[in-house]
Short mmCIF file of C-alpha atoms and ligand atoms in Angstrom, two decimals:
data_model
loop_
_atom_site.label_atom_id
_atom_site.label_comp_id
_atom_site.label_asym_id
_atom_site.label_seq_id
_atom_site.Cartn_x
_atom_site.Cartn_y
_atom_site.Cartn_z
CA MET A 1 -41.29 143.47 450.35
CA GLN A 2 -41.80 147.08 451.82
CA VAL A 3 -39.69 149.89 449.57
CA ILE A 4 -39.15 152.87 452.83
CA ASN A 5 -38.23 156.72 452.32
CA PRO A 6 -35.40 156.29 455.21
CA ALA A 7 -36.78 160.61 455.22
CA ASN A 8 -39.46 160.29 456.40
CA GLY A 9 -40.34 156.48 457.54
CA ALA A 10 -43.76 156.06 455.06
CA ILE A 11 -43.90 152.78 452.54
CA VAL A 12 -43.36 154.03 449.39
CA THR A 13 -44.53 150.87 447.81
CA GLU A 14 -44.62 147.30 447.90
CA ILE A 15 -43.43 145.50 445.61
CA LEU A 16 -43.65 141.57 444.80
CA SER A 17 -40.18 140.02 445.83
CA ASP A 18 -38.58 136.42 443.52
CA ASN A 19 -39.44 133.15 444.66
CA ALA A 20 -36.91 130.18 443.93
CA GLU A 21 -39.01 129.26 440.52
CA GLN A 22 -38.98 132.81 439.29
CA VAL A 23 -35.21 133.11 439.24
CA ARG A 24 -34.97 129.61 437.95
CA GLU A 25 -37.56 130.62 435.08
CA LYS A 26 -35.39 134.14 434.23
CA ILE A 27 -32.13 132.91 434.26
CA GLU A 28 -33.17 129.94 431.52
CA LYS A 29 -34.77 132.76 429.23
CA LEU A 30 -31.48 134.25 429.33
CA ARG A 31 -29.19 131.52 428.64
CA LYS A 32 -31.11 131.40 425.78
CA GLY A 33 -31.46 134.52 424.24
CA GLN A 34 -27.91 135.16 425.39
CA PRO A 35 -25.81 133.68 421.87
CA ALA A 36 -28.64 136.21 419.52
CA TRP A 37 -27.05 138.62 421.88
CA PHE A 38 -24.22 137.68 421.02
CA GLU A 39 -24.20 137.53 417.06
CA LEU A 40 -25.16 140.87 416.96
CA SER A 41 -21.79 143.28 416.60
CA VAL A 42 -20.47 145.26 419.36
CA GLU A 43 -21.07 148.22 417.05
CA GLU A 44 -24.80 147.35 417.36
CA ARG A 45 -24.82 146.22 420.80
CA LEU A 46 -23.37 149.94 421.56
CA ALA A 47 -25.50 151.77 419.75
CA ILE A 48 -28.55 150.04 421.81
CA LEU A 49 -26.17 150.88 424.95
CA LEU A 50 -26.72 154.26 424.07
CA LYS A 51 -29.90 154.47 423.20
CA PHE A 52 -30.25 153.60 427.28
CA GLY A 53 -27.91 156.67 428.51
CA LYS A 54 -30.07 159.11 426.38
CA LEU A 55 -33.56 157.39 427.62
CA VAL A 56 -31.69 157.82 431.40
CA GLU A 57 -30.79 161.91 430.30
CA ALA A 58 -34.38 162.46 428.57
CA ASN A 59 -35.96 161.21 432.21
CA LEU A 60 -33.60 161.81 434.19
CA ASP A 61 -35.93 164.37 436.54
CA GLU A 62 -37.92 161.47 437.46
CA LEU A 63 -35.22 158.89 438.53
CA ALA A 64 -33.70 161.45 440.30
CA VAL A 65 -36.58 161.66 442.66
CA ILE A 66 -37.28 157.16 442.72
CA LEU A 67 -33.53 157.22 444.15
CA THR A 68 -33.79 159.97 446.51
CA GLN A 69 -37.69 158.25 447.80
CA GLU A 70 -35.67 155.26 448.40
CA THR A 71 -32.52 155.40 449.51
CA GLY A 72 -32.58 159.20 450.91
CA LYS A 73 -29.80 160.13 448.53
CA PRO A 74 -29.46 164.56 448.60
CA LEU A 75 -31.88 165.14 445.41
CA GLN A 76 -28.87 167.20 443.77
CA GLN A 77 -26.63 164.21 444.55
CA SER A 78 -28.96 161.47 442.65
CA ILE A 79 -28.45 164.01 440.10
CA ASN A 80 -25.17 164.15 439.76
CA GLU A 81 -25.16 160.56 440.05
CA ILE A 82 -26.75 160.29 437.36
CA ARG A 83 -25.35 162.76 435.11
CA GLY A 84 -21.48 161.39 436.05
CA ALA A 85 -22.74 158.00 435.26
CA ASN A 86 -22.58 158.28 431.76
CA ASN A 87 -18.98 158.86 431.58
CA ARG A 88 -19.72 154.80 431.58
CA LEU A 89 -21.08 154.72 428.22
CA VAL A 90 -18.45 157.68 426.71
CA HIS A 91 -15.70 154.93 428.42
CA LEU A 92 -17.25 152.38 426.80
CA GLU A 93 -18.04 154.52 422.81
CA ALA A 94 -14.36 155.00 423.43
CA ASN A 95 -12.98 152.01 423.74
CA ALA A 96 -15.24 148.51 423.33
CA LEU A 97 -14.61 148.40 419.65
CA LYS A 98 -10.86 147.92 420.96
CA TRP A 99 -10.44 145.91 423.55
CA LEU A 100 -13.44 143.54 422.67
CA ALA A 101 -12.24 142.87 419.49
CA SER A 102 -9.93 139.48 418.26
CA GLU A 103 -5.94 140.02 418.07
CA ASP A 104 -3.62 138.77 415.07
CA MET A 105 -0.67 137.57 417.42
CA VAL A 106 1.27 135.86 415.18
CA THR A 107 0.46 136.44 411.51
CA GLU A 108 3.41 134.63 409.29
CA GLY A 109 4.79 131.53 408.87
CA ALA A 110 2.93 128.31 409.12
CA THR A 111 1.53 129.19 412.01
CA LYS A 112 -1.13 131.84 412.54
CA GLU A 113 -1.88 132.83 416.13
CA ARG A 114 -4.73 134.94 416.81
CA ILE A 115 -7.14 135.40 420.86
CA ALA A 116 -10.33 135.82 420.81
CA TYR A 117 -12.90 136.95 422.96
CA GLU A 118 -16.04 135.44 423.97
CA PRO A 119 -18.68 136.26 426.89
CA LEU A 120 -18.70 135.01 430.11
CA GLY A 121 -22.34 133.67 429.32
CA VAL A 122 -25.60 134.15 431.61
CA VAL A 123 -23.34 136.46 434.31
CA ALA A 124 -25.14 137.59 438.49
CA ASN A 125 -24.74 140.83 438.74
CA ILE A 126 -25.65 141.51 442.33
CA SER A 127 -25.77 144.73 443.56
CA ALA A 128 -25.20 147.58 446.39
CA TRP A 129 -27.80 150.57 447.21
CA ASN A 130 -25.20 153.32 447.26
CA PHE A 131 -24.34 154.58 444.51
CA PRO A 132 -26.69 152.05 442.23
CA TYR A 133 -26.35 154.07 438.99
CA ASN A 134 -22.38 154.10 439.25
CA VAL A 135 -21.71 150.63 440.65
CA GLY A 136 -24.88 148.86 438.44
CA TYR A 137 -23.57 150.82 435.11
CA ASN A 138 -19.79 149.25 435.80
CA VAL A 139 -20.96 146.07 435.68
CA PHE A 140 -24.31 145.30 433.34
CA LEU A 141 -23.31 147.56 430.78
CA TYR A 142 -19.19 146.30 430.36
CA ALA A 143 -21.53 143.19 430.82
CA LEU A 144 -23.98 143.72 428.14
CA VAL A 145 -21.73 144.72 425.65
CA ALA A 146 -19.38 142.23 425.72
CA GLY A 147 -22.20 139.27 424.75
CA ASN A 148 -23.23 138.15 427.86
CA SER A 149 -26.65 138.14 428.97
CA VAL A 150 -27.13 140.08 433.22
CA ILE A 151 -29.50 138.51 436.09
CA TYR A 152 -29.37 141.76 438.02
CA LYS A 153 -30.48 141.61 441.81
CA PRO A 154 -30.31 145.09 443.13
CA SER A 155 -30.20 145.65 446.74
CA GLU A 156 -33.26 146.01 448.03
CA PHE A 157 -32.65 149.29 448.80
CA ALA A 158 -32.64 150.55 445.14
CA SER A 159 -35.14 148.20 443.52
CA LEU A 160 -37.14 150.50 442.46
CA THR A 161 -33.97 152.08 440.61
CA GLY A 162 -32.89 148.08 439.39
CA MET A 163 -36.55 148.26 438.00
CA LYS A 164 -36.19 151.32 436.20
CA PHE A 165 -32.92 150.34 434.55
CA ARG A 166 -34.65 146.88 432.87
CA GLU A 167 -37.52 149.30 431.70
CA LEU A 168 -35.22 151.94 430.44
CA LEU A 169 -32.91 148.85 428.53
CA TRP A 170 -35.87 147.31 427.21
CA ARG A 171 -37.59 150.09 425.61
CA ALA A 172 -33.60 151.00 424.46
CA GLY A 173 -33.63 148.12 422.34
CA VAL A 174 -31.83 145.34 424.51
CA PRO A 175 -33.79 141.87 424.89
CA GLU A 176 -35.66 141.04 427.39
CA ASN A 177 -34.10 137.93 427.17
CA VAL A 178 -30.87 140.02 427.83
CA PHE A 179 -30.83 141.79 430.95
CA GLU A 180 -33.26 140.73 434.10
CA CYS A 181 -34.49 141.57 437.51
CA ILE A 182 -35.37 140.25 440.12
CA PHE A 183 -36.23 141.68 443.25
CA GLY A 184 -36.35 141.19 447.30
CA THR A 185 -33.84 140.94 450.08
CA GLY A 186 -30.40 138.91 450.17
CA GLU A 187 -32.22 135.48 450.35
CA VAL A 188 -33.51 136.21 446.56
CA GLY A 189 -29.37 136.71 446.59
CA GLN A 190 -29.31 133.55 447.26
CA LEU A 191 -31.33 132.01 444.59
CA LEU A 192 -28.60 133.13 442.58
CA LEU A 193 -25.44 131.19 443.95
CA GLU A 194 -27.31 128.68 443.60
CA ALA A 195 -27.98 128.60 440.39
CA ASP A 196 -26.21 127.50 437.49
CA LEU A 197 -24.53 130.99 436.20
CA ASP A 198 -21.22 132.31 434.42
CA GLY A 199 -19.77 134.74 436.60
CA TYR A 200 -20.45 136.26 439.79
CA PHE A 201 -19.82 140.14 439.75
CA PHE A 202 -20.51 141.88 443.13
CA THR A 203 -20.75 145.28 445.17
CA GLY A 204 -21.24 145.53 448.89
CA SER A 205 -19.64 144.42 451.84
CA TYR A 206 -16.73 142.76 452.87
CA ASN A 207 -18.76 140.33 454.34
CA THR A 208 -21.36 139.54 452.22
CA GLY A 209 -19.08 139.00 449.13
CA LYS A 210 -16.14 136.46 451.44
CA TYR A 211 -19.55 134.45 451.99
CA ILE A 212 -20.70 134.98 448.26
CA ALA A 213 -17.05 133.87 446.45
CA THR A 214 -16.99 130.83 449.80
CA GLN A 215 -19.94 129.62 448.34
CA VAL A 216 -20.01 130.04 444.51
CA ALA A 217 -16.31 128.52 444.75
CA PRO A 218 -16.33 125.01 443.67
CA LYS A 219 -18.44 126.33 440.89
CA LEU A 220 -14.66 127.55 438.91
CA VAL A 221 -16.34 130.70 437.18
CA PRO A 222 -15.06 134.94 437.87
CA VAL A 223 -15.68 136.09 440.60
CA GLN A 224 -15.58 139.65 441.24
CA LEU A 225 -16.03 141.50 444.54
CA GLU A 226 -16.26 145.37 444.94
CA LEU A 227 -16.21 145.85 449.11
CA GLY A 228 -15.79 147.94 451.22
CA GLY A 229 -12.98 150.13 452.26
CA LYS A 230 -11.62 152.14 455.58
CA ASP A 231 -10.19 155.02 453.30
CA PRO A 232 -7.50 156.99 454.69
CA LEU A 233 -6.10 160.48 454.13
CA TYR A 234 -3.15 162.60 455.18
CA ILE A 235 -2.54 165.72 455.20
CA MET A 236 1.32 166.90 455.33
CA ASP A 237 2.93 169.58 457.00
CA ASP A 238 3.69 171.43 453.58
CA VAL A 239 0.05 171.16 452.20
CA PHE A 240 -0.66 173.93 450.02
CA ASP A 241 -3.15 175.88 451.63
CA VAL A 242 -4.92 173.98 454.63
CA LYS A 243 -8.17 175.15 454.35
CA GLN A 244 -9.18 173.97 450.86
CA ALA A 245 -7.47 170.72 452.25
CA ALA A 246 -10.02 170.79 455.17
CA ILE A 247 -12.88 171.91 452.98
CA ASN A 248 -11.26 168.85 450.69
CA ALA A 249 -11.03 166.33 452.85
CA ALA A 250 -15.01 166.92 454.58
CA GLU A 251 -16.30 166.63 451.16
CA GLY A 252 -14.36 162.96 450.67
CA ALA A 253 -15.97 162.20 453.87
CA PHE A 254 -18.89 163.32 454.31
CA TYR A 255 -20.53 163.68 450.37
CA ASN A 256 -23.76 161.45 450.19
CA ASN A 257 -23.88 160.50 453.93
CA GLY A 258 -20.52 159.32 454.22
CA GLN A 259 -21.85 156.37 452.20
CA SER A 260 -19.39 155.74 449.36
CA CYS A 261 -17.24 152.62 448.97
CA CYS A 262 -14.25 155.26 448.97
CA ALA A 263 -15.38 157.00 451.28
CA VAL A 264 -12.65 159.02 453.48
CA GLU A 265 -12.87 157.29 456.39
CA ARG A 266 -9.92 158.67 458.76
CA ILE A 267 -7.94 161.73 459.21
CA TYR A 268 -4.07 162.19 459.88
CA VAL A 269 -2.88 165.44 460.04
CA HIS A 270 0.77 166.76 461.18
CA GLU A 271 1.02 167.64 463.97
CA SER A 272 2.00 171.07 462.55
CA VAL A 273 -1.11 171.85 460.86
CA TYR A 274 -3.13 169.55 462.92
CA ASP A 275 -4.90 172.64 464.80
CA GLU A 276 -5.99 174.95 462.15
CA PHE A 277 -6.63 171.80 459.89
CA VAL A 278 -9.31 170.81 462.62
CA ASN A 279 -11.00 174.63 462.70
CA TYR A 280 -11.84 174.22 459.00
CA PHE A 281 -12.31 170.92 459.24
CA VAL A 282 -15.03 171.71 462.06
CA GLU A 283 -16.30 174.99 460.33
CA GLU A 284 -16.96 173.72 457.32
CA VAL A 285 -19.14 170.39 458.23
CA LYS A 286 -21.17 173.05 461.05
CA SER A 287 -21.81 175.14 458.05
CA TYR A 288 -23.53 171.33 456.27
CA LYS A 289 -27.28 172.45 454.88
CA VAL A 290 -28.86 168.62 457.38
CA GLY A 291 -32.82 167.80 455.73
CA ASP A 292 -35.09 166.73 453.16
CA PRO A 293 -33.71 165.18 450.82
CA MET A 294 -35.88 166.97 448.43
CA ASN A 295 -34.89 170.56 449.07
CA LYS A 296 -32.25 170.83 446.84
CA THR A 297 -30.09 172.59 448.65
CA THR A 298 -29.52 169.79 451.50
CA PHE A 299 -25.80 168.32 451.58
CA ILE A 300 -27.07 165.44 454.45
CA GLY A 301 -29.78 163.62 454.63
CA PRO A 302 -30.51 160.90 456.38
CA LEU A 303 -28.59 157.28 456.36
CA THR A 304 -30.78 154.55 454.11
CA ARG A 305 -30.61 152.02 456.51
CA GLN A 306 -32.50 152.28 459.98
CA PRO A 307 -29.32 150.30 461.74
CA GLN A 308 -26.71 152.07 461.21
CA VAL A 309 -27.97 154.41 463.02
CA GLY A 310 -27.26 152.47 465.80
CA ILE A 311 -23.46 151.62 464.53
CA LEU A 312 -22.83 155.70 464.62
CA GLU A 313 -24.11 155.53 467.92
CA GLU A 314 -21.49 153.10 469.07
CA GLN A 315 -18.65 154.20 467.49
CA VAL A 316 -18.76 157.85 468.95
CA GLN A 317 -19.19 156.09 472.35
CA ASP A 318 -16.47 153.74 472.04
CA ALA A 319 -14.95 156.75 470.97
CA LEU A 320 -15.24 158.65 473.96
CA LEU A 321 -15.35 156.16 476.37
CA LYS A 322 -11.08 155.97 474.74
CA GLY A 323 -10.95 159.55 475.42
CA ALA A 324 -11.63 161.43 472.15
CA GLU A 325 -12.81 164.97 471.78
CA LEU A 326 -16.31 165.25 470.56
CA LYS A 327 -16.38 168.66 468.04
CA CYS A 328 -19.88 168.55 466.62
CA GLY A 329 -22.63 166.22 465.97
CA GLY A 330 -22.66 162.20 467.58
CA TYR A 331 -26.10 162.03 467.88
CA SER A 332 -29.52 160.46 466.20
CA LEU A 333 -31.31 163.52 465.31
CA ASP A 334 -34.80 163.72 467.54
CA ARG A 335 -36.92 163.69 463.97
CA GLU A 336 -38.38 161.18 461.48
CA GLY A 337 -36.16 159.17 459.56
CA TYR A 338 -32.72 158.25 460.02
CA TYR A 339 -30.59 161.31 460.64
CA PHE A 340 -27.20 161.09 462.41
CA ALA A 341 -25.91 164.67 462.65
CA PRO A 342 -22.31 165.04 461.53
CA THR A 343 -19.85 164.05 463.36
CA VAL A 344 -16.07 165.27 463.73
CA LEU A 345 -14.61 163.33 466.63
CA SER A 346 -10.26 164.48 467.46
CA ALA A 347 -8.05 163.36 469.43
CA VAL A 348 -8.74 159.26 468.22
CA ASN A 349 -6.75 156.70 467.89
CA HIS A 350 -6.65 153.01 466.59
CA GLN A 351 -7.88 151.55 469.78
CA MET A 352 -10.95 153.01 468.38
CA GLU A 353 -13.67 151.26 466.36
CA VAL A 354 -14.13 154.56 464.49
CA MET A 355 -10.93 154.50 463.22
CA LYS A 356 -11.14 150.80 462.66
CA GLU A 357 -14.63 149.20 461.19
CA GLU A 358 -15.91 151.06 457.83
CA SER A 359 -18.48 153.16 460.17
CA PHE A 360 -20.15 154.43 457.06
CA GLY A 361 -22.58 157.11 457.69
CA PRO A 362 -21.34 160.95 457.82
CA ILE A 363 -18.58 160.42 460.54
CA ILE A 364 -14.48 160.79 460.78
CA GLY A 365 -11.84 160.91 463.20
CA ILE A 366 -8.35 163.01 463.08
CA GLN A 367 -5.88 161.76 464.65
CA LYS A 368 -2.62 163.81 465.18
CA VAL A 369 0.95 162.28 463.63
CA ALA A 370 4.17 163.69 464.22
CA ASN A 371 5.83 162.28 460.64
CA ASP A 372 5.39 160.41 457.47
CA GLU A 373 6.06 157.52 459.22
CA GLU A 374 3.51 157.43 461.53
CA ALA A 375 1.13 158.69 458.99
CA LEU A 376 2.16 155.57 456.75
CA SER A 377 2.44 153.07 460.00
CA LEU A 378 -1.35 153.86 461.33
CA MET A 379 -2.44 153.60 456.88
CA LYS A 380 -1.05 150.70 456.79
CA ASP A 381 -2.34 149.69 459.94
CA THR A 382 -6.04 148.03 457.93
CA THR A 383 -7.73 144.73 456.93
CA TYR A 384 -8.76 146.66 454.31
CA GLY A 385 -7.28 148.09 450.99
CA LEU A 386 -9.94 150.49 448.17
CA THR A 387 -7.70 154.23 448.43
CA ALA A 388 -6.00 156.26 449.93
CA ALA A 389 -4.94 159.82 449.67
CA VAL A 390 -2.17 162.35 450.20
CA PHE A 391 -2.55 165.90 450.12
CA SER A 392 0.89 167.22 450.01
CA ALA A 393 2.73 169.99 447.79
CA ASN A 394 5.27 167.75 447.22
CA LYS A 395 4.63 165.34 444.96
CA GLY A 396 7.58 163.03 444.98
CA ARG A 397 7.08 162.59 449.07
CA ALA A 398 3.05 161.91 448.95
CA LEU A 399 3.80 159.23 446.11
CA ASP A 400 6.73 158.20 447.99
CA LEU A 401 4.16 156.93 451.49
CA LEU A 402 1.46 155.87 448.35
CA ASP A 403 3.65 153.67 446.84
CA GLN A 404 4.10 151.36 449.65
CA LEU A 405 0.07 151.34 450.27
CA SER A 406 -2.03 148.26 449.95
CA VAL A 407 -5.36 149.56 447.98
CA GLY A 408 -6.24 149.79 444.56
CA THR A 409 -6.45 153.56 444.01
CA VAL A 410 -4.17 156.91 445.32
CA TYR A 411 -5.12 159.89 445.48
CA TRP A 412 -2.65 163.17 445.64
CA ASN A 413 -4.30 166.51 446.68
CA CYS A 414 -7.44 164.79 445.94
CA CYS A 415 -9.85 162.17 446.86
CA ASP A 416 -13.03 160.31 446.55
CA ARG A 417 -12.98 159.94 443.17
CA VAL A 418 -13.24 156.89 440.61
CA SER A 419 -12.78 157.50 436.46
CA PRO A 420 -13.54 155.15 434.27
CA ASN A 421 -10.49 155.03 432.86
CA VAL A 422 -8.64 153.54 435.39
CA PRO A 423 -9.15 150.17 436.36
CA TRP A 424 -11.44 150.37 440.02
CA SER A 425 -10.60 147.56 442.54
CA GLY A 426 -9.73 147.08 445.92
CA ARG A 427 -7.86 145.00 447.91
CA LYS A 428 -7.56 142.72 450.80
CA ASN A 429 -10.32 142.96 452.52
CA SER A 430 -12.10 145.62 449.33
CA GLY A 431 -12.07 143.20 446.94
CA LEU A 432 -10.74 140.52 443.98
CA GLY A 433 -10.34 142.03 440.39
CA SER A 434 -11.62 144.96 439.29
CA THR A 435 -13.85 147.47 437.13
CA LEU A 436 -13.49 150.04 434.20
CA SER A 437 -10.72 150.93 432.15
CA TYR A 438 -9.57 147.60 430.14
CA GLN A 439 -9.45 145.78 432.53
CA GLY A 440 -13.10 146.30 433.21
CA ILE A 441 -14.13 145.51 429.65
CA ARG A 442 -12.16 142.46 430.17
CA ALA A 443 -13.64 141.54 433.07
CA PHE A 444 -16.34 140.04 431.50
CA VAL A 445 -15.20 138.02 428.12
CA GLN A 446 -12.75 134.95 428.75
CA PRO A 447 -9.58 134.31 425.81
CA LYS A 448 -9.99 131.75 423.32
CA ALA A 449 -6.61 130.50 421.90
CA TYR A 450 -6.05 130.19 417.77
CA HIS A 451 -3.63 128.07 416.42
CA LEU A 452 -4.41 127.78 412.75
CA ARG A 453 -2.25 125.19 410.10
CA ASP A 454 -2.72 126.47 406.31
P1 LIG B 501 -24.84 143.85 452.00
O1 LIG B 501 -23.38 142.86 451.45
O2 LIG B 501 -25.76 143.97 452.60
O3 LIG B 501 -25.37 144.00 450.29
C1 LIG B 501 -25.30 143.99 448.77
C2 LIG B 501 -25.85 142.85 448.01
O4 LIG B 501 -26.37 141.94 448.86
C3 LIG B 501 -27.60 143.57 448.37
O5 LIG B 501 -28.14 143.55 446.31
C4 LIG B 501 -27.94 142.41 449.44
O6 LIG B 501 -29.73 142.18 449.06
C5 LIG B 501 -26.93 141.28 448.63
N1 LIG B 501 -26.87 140.18 449.81
C6 LIG B 501 -27.40 140.05 450.65
N2 LIG B 501 -27.40 138.47 451.43
C7 LIG B 501 -26.73 138.05 450.13
C8 LIG B 501 -26.70 136.23 449.73
N3 LIG B 501 -26.76 135.74 450.76
N4 LIG B 501 -26.79 136.29 448.52
C9 LIG B 501 -26.92 136.73 447.51
N5 LIG B 501 -26.62 138.22 448.09
C10 LIG B 501 -26.57 138.77 449.00
O7 LIG B 501 -24.27 145.85 450.82
P2 LIG B 501 -24.47 146.73 450.98
O8 LIG B 501 -26.17 147.05 449.75
O9 LIG B 501 -25.51 147.67 452.56
O10 LIG B 501 -23.55 147.93 450.11
C11 LIG B 501 -22.70 149.23 450.97
C12 LIG B 501 -21.47 148.11 451.90
O11 LIG B 501 -20.48 147.80 449.08
C13 LIG B 501 -20.58 148.84 452.35
O12 LIG B 501 -19.66 147.97 452.60
C14 LIG B 501 -19.99 150.15 450.78
O13 LIG B 501 -18.22 149.78 450.96
C15 LIG B 501 -19.51 148.46 449.44
N6 LIG B 501 -19.34 148.79 448.55
C16 LIG B 501 -18.63 148.82 447.90
C17 LIG B 501 -18.25 149.13 446.28
C18 LIG B 501 -17.13 149.36 445.79
O14 LIG B 501 -16.93 149.31 444.13
N7 LIG B 501 -15.51 149.13 446.75
C19 LIG B 501 -19.12 150.67 445.57
C20 LIG B 501 -20.42 149.91 446.53
C21 LIG B 501 -20.47 150.40 447.90
P3 LIG B 501 -30.24 142.63 450.12
O15 LIG B 501 -29.71 144.46 450.12
O16 LIG B 501 -31.48 142.55 449.43
O17 LIG B 501 -29.73 142.21 451.03
#
């Protein structure tokens, strides 16, 4: 399989895809290794994973270059992601012991009752390419600390990063029969669905997630899905500082070239601040440095996948045909690589694909609304339910609106952020189950109830 650099289309390297026999052997190996891993204490497993964190830190520069080469993520954003993902280890260090410990529920009387938390066994981690450290850590670190063994399928667009995870986990002391990777396209991922595994933890698109959930349903094992979104942001008329709100909203929409599951994907602005907001927003977007992702000052690099360029072109054409106004961008760049100019469309509406379908690129639609009721009804008009944001000086008014939305995460005066302290979950077509927080620790164990009579 070729690893292509999206900045210039060059072949970075070639790697071998796994075949069915290799996948079977790897799973068998993990099945054998898991019981001994679980026999270690949580503290011992945690100490090994913390060592992995130190190795990642020590190799930061090399790892960031690899991530940038295979995904096109601007180098500074690769560094930010790798550094930032370490907060998962900080969270586990502070919380894993507490949430994985057995609990004595009844300690008096003839029959004592207790809950113990046992690992699921061998679990699959099928992952996405856009933030491989964040979304990978959310699953494999939490699964490992709970005593599971893990078969990790990186996206074909983040295979080299997956290889590095394996190398550094092994070097840190995770046994080779406790963490393994399989490499290849979705067809290789498909082999995992046919295997006898104890849990499926998927990060990726709605279509693939739904397919995976359907395929593995008869196994009756846990399935978690972290899927896409069409996340709305609403600027109320009383916003503190229109310029600052525009800068924050633009960053939420364009960071990582808009290729974030929780990127701001559609913006609604109260009519009284609409023109001012759009002006500041466009000014900010025009200031973004577009170019070679290896340059640390680049903010917008190439898209990771070539076909996405065509999807964005179609969204622009569709919006313009239906009456949108193009404020900037709207075209692919005439240079090597998969570049699309940062694009802002105003005067949009919900007849347009750009306001309905996940764009996953550097493009945003801004729609004018007359009041909170109209904003709420538009924010609700989606099959997704990942995040939603409101910018307002009035916390009560913002929360009144956010409380009415069926989404996993809400933001007041901020957006596009993930924290290990609170659950990360999508509703509706954005997913099933939670990672992070204590819920994300408990996601990788199954309870056993003890009734103990002396
Ligand atoms: P895809 O759904 O295309 O792929 C996700 C993973 O599934 C990849 O490893 C892919 O392999 C694999 N895969 C594809 N087909 C199969 C199959 N039949 N059986 C098993 N595995 C398969 O998603 P992307 O990688 O393109 O990720 C982008 C999407 O992920 C966006 O929709 C984004 O919003 C969402 N996402 C959600 C997050 C969240 O936390 N909610 C976080 C990050 C991203 P391969 O790549 O080799 O085809």
